[in-house]
mmCIF file with all atom_site columns, C-alpha atoms in Angstrom:
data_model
loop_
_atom_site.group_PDB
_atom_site.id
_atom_site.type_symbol
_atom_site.label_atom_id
_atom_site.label_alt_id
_atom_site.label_comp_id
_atom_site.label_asym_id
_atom_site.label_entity_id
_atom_site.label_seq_id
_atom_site.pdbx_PDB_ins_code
_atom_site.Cartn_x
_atom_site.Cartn_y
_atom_site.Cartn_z
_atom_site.occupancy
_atom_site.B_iso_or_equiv
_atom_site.pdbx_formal_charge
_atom_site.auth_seq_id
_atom_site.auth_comp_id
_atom_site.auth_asym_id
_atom_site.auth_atom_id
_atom_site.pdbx_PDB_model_num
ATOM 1   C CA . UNK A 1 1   ? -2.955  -1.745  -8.802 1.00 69.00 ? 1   UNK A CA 1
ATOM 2   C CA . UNK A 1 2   ? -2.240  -4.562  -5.965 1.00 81.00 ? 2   UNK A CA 1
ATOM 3   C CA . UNK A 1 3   ? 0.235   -6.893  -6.716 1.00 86.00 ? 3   UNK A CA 1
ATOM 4   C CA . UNK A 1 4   ? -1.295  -10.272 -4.648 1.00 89.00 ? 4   UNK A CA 1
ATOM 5   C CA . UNK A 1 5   ? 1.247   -12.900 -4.935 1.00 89.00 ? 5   UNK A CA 1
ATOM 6   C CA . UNK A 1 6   ? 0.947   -16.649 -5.562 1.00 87.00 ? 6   UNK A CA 1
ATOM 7   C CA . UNK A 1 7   ? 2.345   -18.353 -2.222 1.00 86.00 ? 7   UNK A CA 1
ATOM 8   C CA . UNK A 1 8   ? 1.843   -21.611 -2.959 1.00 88.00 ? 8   UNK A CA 1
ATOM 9   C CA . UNK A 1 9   ? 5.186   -22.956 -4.108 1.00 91.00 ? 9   UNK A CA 1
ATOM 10  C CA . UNK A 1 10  ? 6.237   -21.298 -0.531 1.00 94.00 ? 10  UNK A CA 1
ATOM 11  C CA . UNK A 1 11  ? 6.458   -22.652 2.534  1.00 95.00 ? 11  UNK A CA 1
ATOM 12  C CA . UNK A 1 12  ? 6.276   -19.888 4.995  1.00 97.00 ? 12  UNK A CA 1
ATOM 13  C CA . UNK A 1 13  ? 7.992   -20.171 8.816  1.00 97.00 ? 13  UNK A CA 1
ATOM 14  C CA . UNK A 1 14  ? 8.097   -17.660 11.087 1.00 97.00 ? 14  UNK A CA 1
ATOM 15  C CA . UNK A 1 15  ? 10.995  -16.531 12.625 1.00 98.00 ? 15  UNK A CA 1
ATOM 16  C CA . UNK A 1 16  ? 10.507  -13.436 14.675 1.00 97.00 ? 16  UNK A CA 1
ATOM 17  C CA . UNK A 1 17  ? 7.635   -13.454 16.942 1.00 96.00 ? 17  UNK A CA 1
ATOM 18  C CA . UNK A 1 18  ? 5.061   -10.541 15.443 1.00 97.00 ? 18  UNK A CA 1
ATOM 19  C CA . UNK A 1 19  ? 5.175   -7.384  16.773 1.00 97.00 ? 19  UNK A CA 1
ATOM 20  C CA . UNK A 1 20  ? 3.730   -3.882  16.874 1.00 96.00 ? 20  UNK A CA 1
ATOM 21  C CA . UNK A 1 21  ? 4.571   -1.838  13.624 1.00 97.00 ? 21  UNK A CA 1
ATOM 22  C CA . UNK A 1 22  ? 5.918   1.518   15.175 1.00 95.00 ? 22  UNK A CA 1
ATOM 23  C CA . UNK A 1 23  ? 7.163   4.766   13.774 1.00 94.00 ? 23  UNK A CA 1
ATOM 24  C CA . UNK A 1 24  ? 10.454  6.766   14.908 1.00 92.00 ? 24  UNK A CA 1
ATOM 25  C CA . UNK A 1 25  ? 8.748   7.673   17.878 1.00 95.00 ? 25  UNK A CA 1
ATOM 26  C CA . UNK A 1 26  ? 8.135   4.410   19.107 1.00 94.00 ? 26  UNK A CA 1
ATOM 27  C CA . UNK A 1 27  ? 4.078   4.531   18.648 1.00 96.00 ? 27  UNK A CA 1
ATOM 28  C CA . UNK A 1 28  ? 2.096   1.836   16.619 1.00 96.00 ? 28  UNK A CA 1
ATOM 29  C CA . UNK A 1 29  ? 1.071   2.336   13.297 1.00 96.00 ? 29  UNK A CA 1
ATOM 30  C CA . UNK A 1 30  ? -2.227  1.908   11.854 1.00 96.00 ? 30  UNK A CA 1
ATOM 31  C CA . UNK A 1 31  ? -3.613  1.427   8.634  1.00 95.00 ? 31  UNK A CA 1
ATOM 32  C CA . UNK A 1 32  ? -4.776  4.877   6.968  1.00 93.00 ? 32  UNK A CA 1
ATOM 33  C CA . UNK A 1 33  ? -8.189  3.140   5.996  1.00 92.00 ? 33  UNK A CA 1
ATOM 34  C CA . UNK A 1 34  ? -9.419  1.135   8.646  1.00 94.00 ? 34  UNK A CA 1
ATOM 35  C CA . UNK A 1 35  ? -7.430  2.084   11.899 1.00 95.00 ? 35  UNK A CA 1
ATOM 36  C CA . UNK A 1 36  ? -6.651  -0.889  12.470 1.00 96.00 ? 36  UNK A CA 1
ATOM 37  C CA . UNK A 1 37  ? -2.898  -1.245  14.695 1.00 97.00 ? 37  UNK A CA 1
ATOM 38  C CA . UNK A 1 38  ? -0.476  -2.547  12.575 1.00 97.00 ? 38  UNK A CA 1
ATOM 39  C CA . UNK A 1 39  ? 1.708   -5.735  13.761 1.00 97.00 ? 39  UNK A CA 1
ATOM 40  C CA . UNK A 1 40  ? 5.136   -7.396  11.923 1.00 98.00 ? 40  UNK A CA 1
ATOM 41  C CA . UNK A 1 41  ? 6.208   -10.781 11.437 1.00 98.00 ? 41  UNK A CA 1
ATOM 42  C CA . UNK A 1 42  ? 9.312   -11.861 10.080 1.00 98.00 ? 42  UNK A CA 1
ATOM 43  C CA . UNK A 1 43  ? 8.955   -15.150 8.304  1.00 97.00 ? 43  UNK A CA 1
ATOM 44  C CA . UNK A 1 44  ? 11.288  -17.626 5.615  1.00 97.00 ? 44  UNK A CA 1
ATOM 45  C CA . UNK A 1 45  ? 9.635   -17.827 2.283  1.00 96.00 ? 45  UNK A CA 1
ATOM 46  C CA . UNK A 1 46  ? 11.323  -21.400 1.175  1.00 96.00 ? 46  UNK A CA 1
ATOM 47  C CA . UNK A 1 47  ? 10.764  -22.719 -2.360 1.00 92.00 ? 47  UNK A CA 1
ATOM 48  C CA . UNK A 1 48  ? 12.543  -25.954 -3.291 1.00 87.00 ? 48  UNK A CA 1
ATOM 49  C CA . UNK A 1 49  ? 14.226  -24.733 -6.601 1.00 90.00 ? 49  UNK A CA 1
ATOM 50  C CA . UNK A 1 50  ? 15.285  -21.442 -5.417 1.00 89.00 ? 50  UNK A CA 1
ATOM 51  C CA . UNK A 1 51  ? 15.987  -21.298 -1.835 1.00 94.00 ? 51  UNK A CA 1
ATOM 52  C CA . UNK A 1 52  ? 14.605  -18.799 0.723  1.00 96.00 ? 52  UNK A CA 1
ATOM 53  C CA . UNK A 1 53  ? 14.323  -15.566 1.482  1.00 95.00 ? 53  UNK A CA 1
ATOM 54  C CA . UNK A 1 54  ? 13.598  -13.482 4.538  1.00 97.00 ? 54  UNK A CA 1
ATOM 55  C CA . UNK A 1 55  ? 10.788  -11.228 4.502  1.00 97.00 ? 55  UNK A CA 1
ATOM 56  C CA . UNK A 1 56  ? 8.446   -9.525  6.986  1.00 97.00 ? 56  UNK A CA 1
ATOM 57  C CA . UNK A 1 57  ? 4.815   -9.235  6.629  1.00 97.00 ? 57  UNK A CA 1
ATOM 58  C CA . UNK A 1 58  ? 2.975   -6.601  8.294  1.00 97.00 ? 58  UNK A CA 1
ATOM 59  C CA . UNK A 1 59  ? -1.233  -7.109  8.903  1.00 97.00 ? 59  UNK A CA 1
ATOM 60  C CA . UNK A 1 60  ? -3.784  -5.095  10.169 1.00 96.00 ? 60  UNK A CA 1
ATOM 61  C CA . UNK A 1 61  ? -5.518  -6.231  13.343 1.00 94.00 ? 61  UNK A CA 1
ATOM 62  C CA . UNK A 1 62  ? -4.787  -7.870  16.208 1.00 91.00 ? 62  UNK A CA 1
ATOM 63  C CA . UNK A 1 63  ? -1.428  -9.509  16.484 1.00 92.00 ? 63  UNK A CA 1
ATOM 64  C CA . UNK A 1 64  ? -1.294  -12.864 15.035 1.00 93.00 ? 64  UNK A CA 1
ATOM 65  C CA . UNK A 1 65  ? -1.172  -15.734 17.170 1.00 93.00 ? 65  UNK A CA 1
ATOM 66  C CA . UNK A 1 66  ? 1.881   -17.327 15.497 1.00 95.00 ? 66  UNK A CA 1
ATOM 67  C CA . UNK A 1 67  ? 5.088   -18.611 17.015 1.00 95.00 ? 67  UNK A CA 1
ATOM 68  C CA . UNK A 1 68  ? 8.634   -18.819 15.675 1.00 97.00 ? 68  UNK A CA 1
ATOM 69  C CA . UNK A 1 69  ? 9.005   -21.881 13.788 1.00 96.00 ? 69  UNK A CA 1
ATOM 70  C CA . UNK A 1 70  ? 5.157   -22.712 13.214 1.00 96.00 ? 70  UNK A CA 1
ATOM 71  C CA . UNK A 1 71  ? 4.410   -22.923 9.759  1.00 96.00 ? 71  UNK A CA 1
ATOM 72  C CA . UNK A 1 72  ? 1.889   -20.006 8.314  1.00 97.00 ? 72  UNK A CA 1
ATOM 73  C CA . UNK A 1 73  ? -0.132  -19.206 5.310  1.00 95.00 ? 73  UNK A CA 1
ATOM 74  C CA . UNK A 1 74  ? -0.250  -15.534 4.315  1.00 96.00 ? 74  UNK A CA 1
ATOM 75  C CA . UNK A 1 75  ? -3.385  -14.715 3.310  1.00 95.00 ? 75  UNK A CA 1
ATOM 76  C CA . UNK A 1 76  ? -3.809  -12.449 0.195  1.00 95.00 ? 76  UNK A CA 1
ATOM 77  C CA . UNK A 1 77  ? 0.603   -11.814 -0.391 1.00 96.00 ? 77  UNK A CA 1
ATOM 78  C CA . UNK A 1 78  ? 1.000   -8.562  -1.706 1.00 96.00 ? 78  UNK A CA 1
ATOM 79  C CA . UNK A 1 79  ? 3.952   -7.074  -2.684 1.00 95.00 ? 79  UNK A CA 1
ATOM 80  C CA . UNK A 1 80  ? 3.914   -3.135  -2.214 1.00 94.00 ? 80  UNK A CA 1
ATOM 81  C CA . UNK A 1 81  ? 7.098   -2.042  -3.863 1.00 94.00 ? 81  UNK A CA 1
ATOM 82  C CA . UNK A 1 82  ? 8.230   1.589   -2.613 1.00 93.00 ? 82  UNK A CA 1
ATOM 83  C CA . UNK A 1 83  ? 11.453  4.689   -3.460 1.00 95.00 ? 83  UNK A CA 1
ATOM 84  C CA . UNK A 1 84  ? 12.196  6.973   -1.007 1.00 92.00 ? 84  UNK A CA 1
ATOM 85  C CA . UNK A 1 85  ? 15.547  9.161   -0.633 1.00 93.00 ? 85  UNK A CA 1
ATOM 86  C CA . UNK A 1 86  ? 17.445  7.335   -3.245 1.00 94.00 ? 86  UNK A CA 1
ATOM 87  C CA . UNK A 1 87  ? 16.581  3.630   -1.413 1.00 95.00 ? 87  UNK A CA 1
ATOM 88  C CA . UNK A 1 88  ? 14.078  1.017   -2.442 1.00 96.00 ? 88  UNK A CA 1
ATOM 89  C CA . UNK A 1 89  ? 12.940  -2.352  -1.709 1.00 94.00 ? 89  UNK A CA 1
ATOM 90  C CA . UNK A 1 90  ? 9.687   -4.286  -1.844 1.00 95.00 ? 90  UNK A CA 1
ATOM 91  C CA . UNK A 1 91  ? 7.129   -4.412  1.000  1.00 95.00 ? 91  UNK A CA 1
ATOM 92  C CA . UNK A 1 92  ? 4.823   -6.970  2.074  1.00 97.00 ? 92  UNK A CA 1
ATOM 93  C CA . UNK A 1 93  ? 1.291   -7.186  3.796  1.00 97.00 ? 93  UNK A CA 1
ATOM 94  C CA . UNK A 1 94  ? -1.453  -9.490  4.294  1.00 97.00 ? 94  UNK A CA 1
ATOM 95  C CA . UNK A 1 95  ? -4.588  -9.929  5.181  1.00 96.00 ? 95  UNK A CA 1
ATOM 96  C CA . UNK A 1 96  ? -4.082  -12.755 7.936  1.00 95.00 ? 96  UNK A CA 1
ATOM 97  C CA . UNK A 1 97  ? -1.461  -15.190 8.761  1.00 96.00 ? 97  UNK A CA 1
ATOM 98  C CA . UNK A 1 98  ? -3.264  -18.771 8.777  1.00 94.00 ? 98  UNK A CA 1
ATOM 99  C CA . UNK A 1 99  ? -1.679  -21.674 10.271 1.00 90.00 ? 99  UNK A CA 1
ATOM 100 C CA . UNK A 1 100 ? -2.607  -25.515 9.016  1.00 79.00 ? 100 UNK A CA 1
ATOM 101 C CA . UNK A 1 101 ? -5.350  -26.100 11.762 1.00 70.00 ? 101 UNK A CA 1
ATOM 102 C CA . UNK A 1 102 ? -7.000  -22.667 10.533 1.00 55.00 ? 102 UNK A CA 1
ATOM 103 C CA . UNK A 1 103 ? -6.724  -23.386 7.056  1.00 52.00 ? 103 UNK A CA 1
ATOM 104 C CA . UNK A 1 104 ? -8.420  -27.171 7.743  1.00 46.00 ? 104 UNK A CA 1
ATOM 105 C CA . UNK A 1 105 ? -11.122 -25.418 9.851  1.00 47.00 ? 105 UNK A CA 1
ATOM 106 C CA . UNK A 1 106 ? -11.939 -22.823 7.314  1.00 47.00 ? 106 UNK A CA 1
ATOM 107 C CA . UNK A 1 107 ? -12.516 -25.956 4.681  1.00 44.00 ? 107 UNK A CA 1
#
């Protein structure tokens, strides 16, 4: 079951530039299905009534041309939570990472 989330209480600003997703050895990751190299971008989720939280969003593709402090849309939020050795924690992915003059373009 995917959990998609509902981002639109959220304003979303990026605040590490994205990156390539590696393993321990230092070589990008890809996504099992596609193949597609993976890429992470840490971003603030801010809501008004609750505050923010920092979270990075990893997306299949080509690394997203974003830049810290620019204002994003992720596109189809899911939350992937995951247990391994004892530790936990929720991941997150998307499909894209949209920025306002995509998202007026797309309209």
């Amino acid at each position: 079951m995917n959990l998609y989330l509902d981002g639109s209480r959220y304003t979303f600003t990026v605040t590490k530039a994205p990156e390539a997703k590696t393993d321990q050895e230092g070589r990008q990751r890809t996504d099992r299905r596609t193949g597609e190299k993976l890429t992470v971008t840490q971003m603030m989720a801010l809501n008004a009534e609750d505050g923010a939280d920092v979270i990075t969003v990893t997306v299949a593709g080509e690394l997203p041309k974003v830049s810290v402090g620019q204002i994003v849309t992720p596109v189809e939020l899911e939350a992937i939570p995951w247990a391994t050795n004892g530790r936990n924690g929720v991941a997150y992915r998307a499909k894209s990472l949209d920025t306002p003059k995509q998202a007026v373009k797309a309209a």
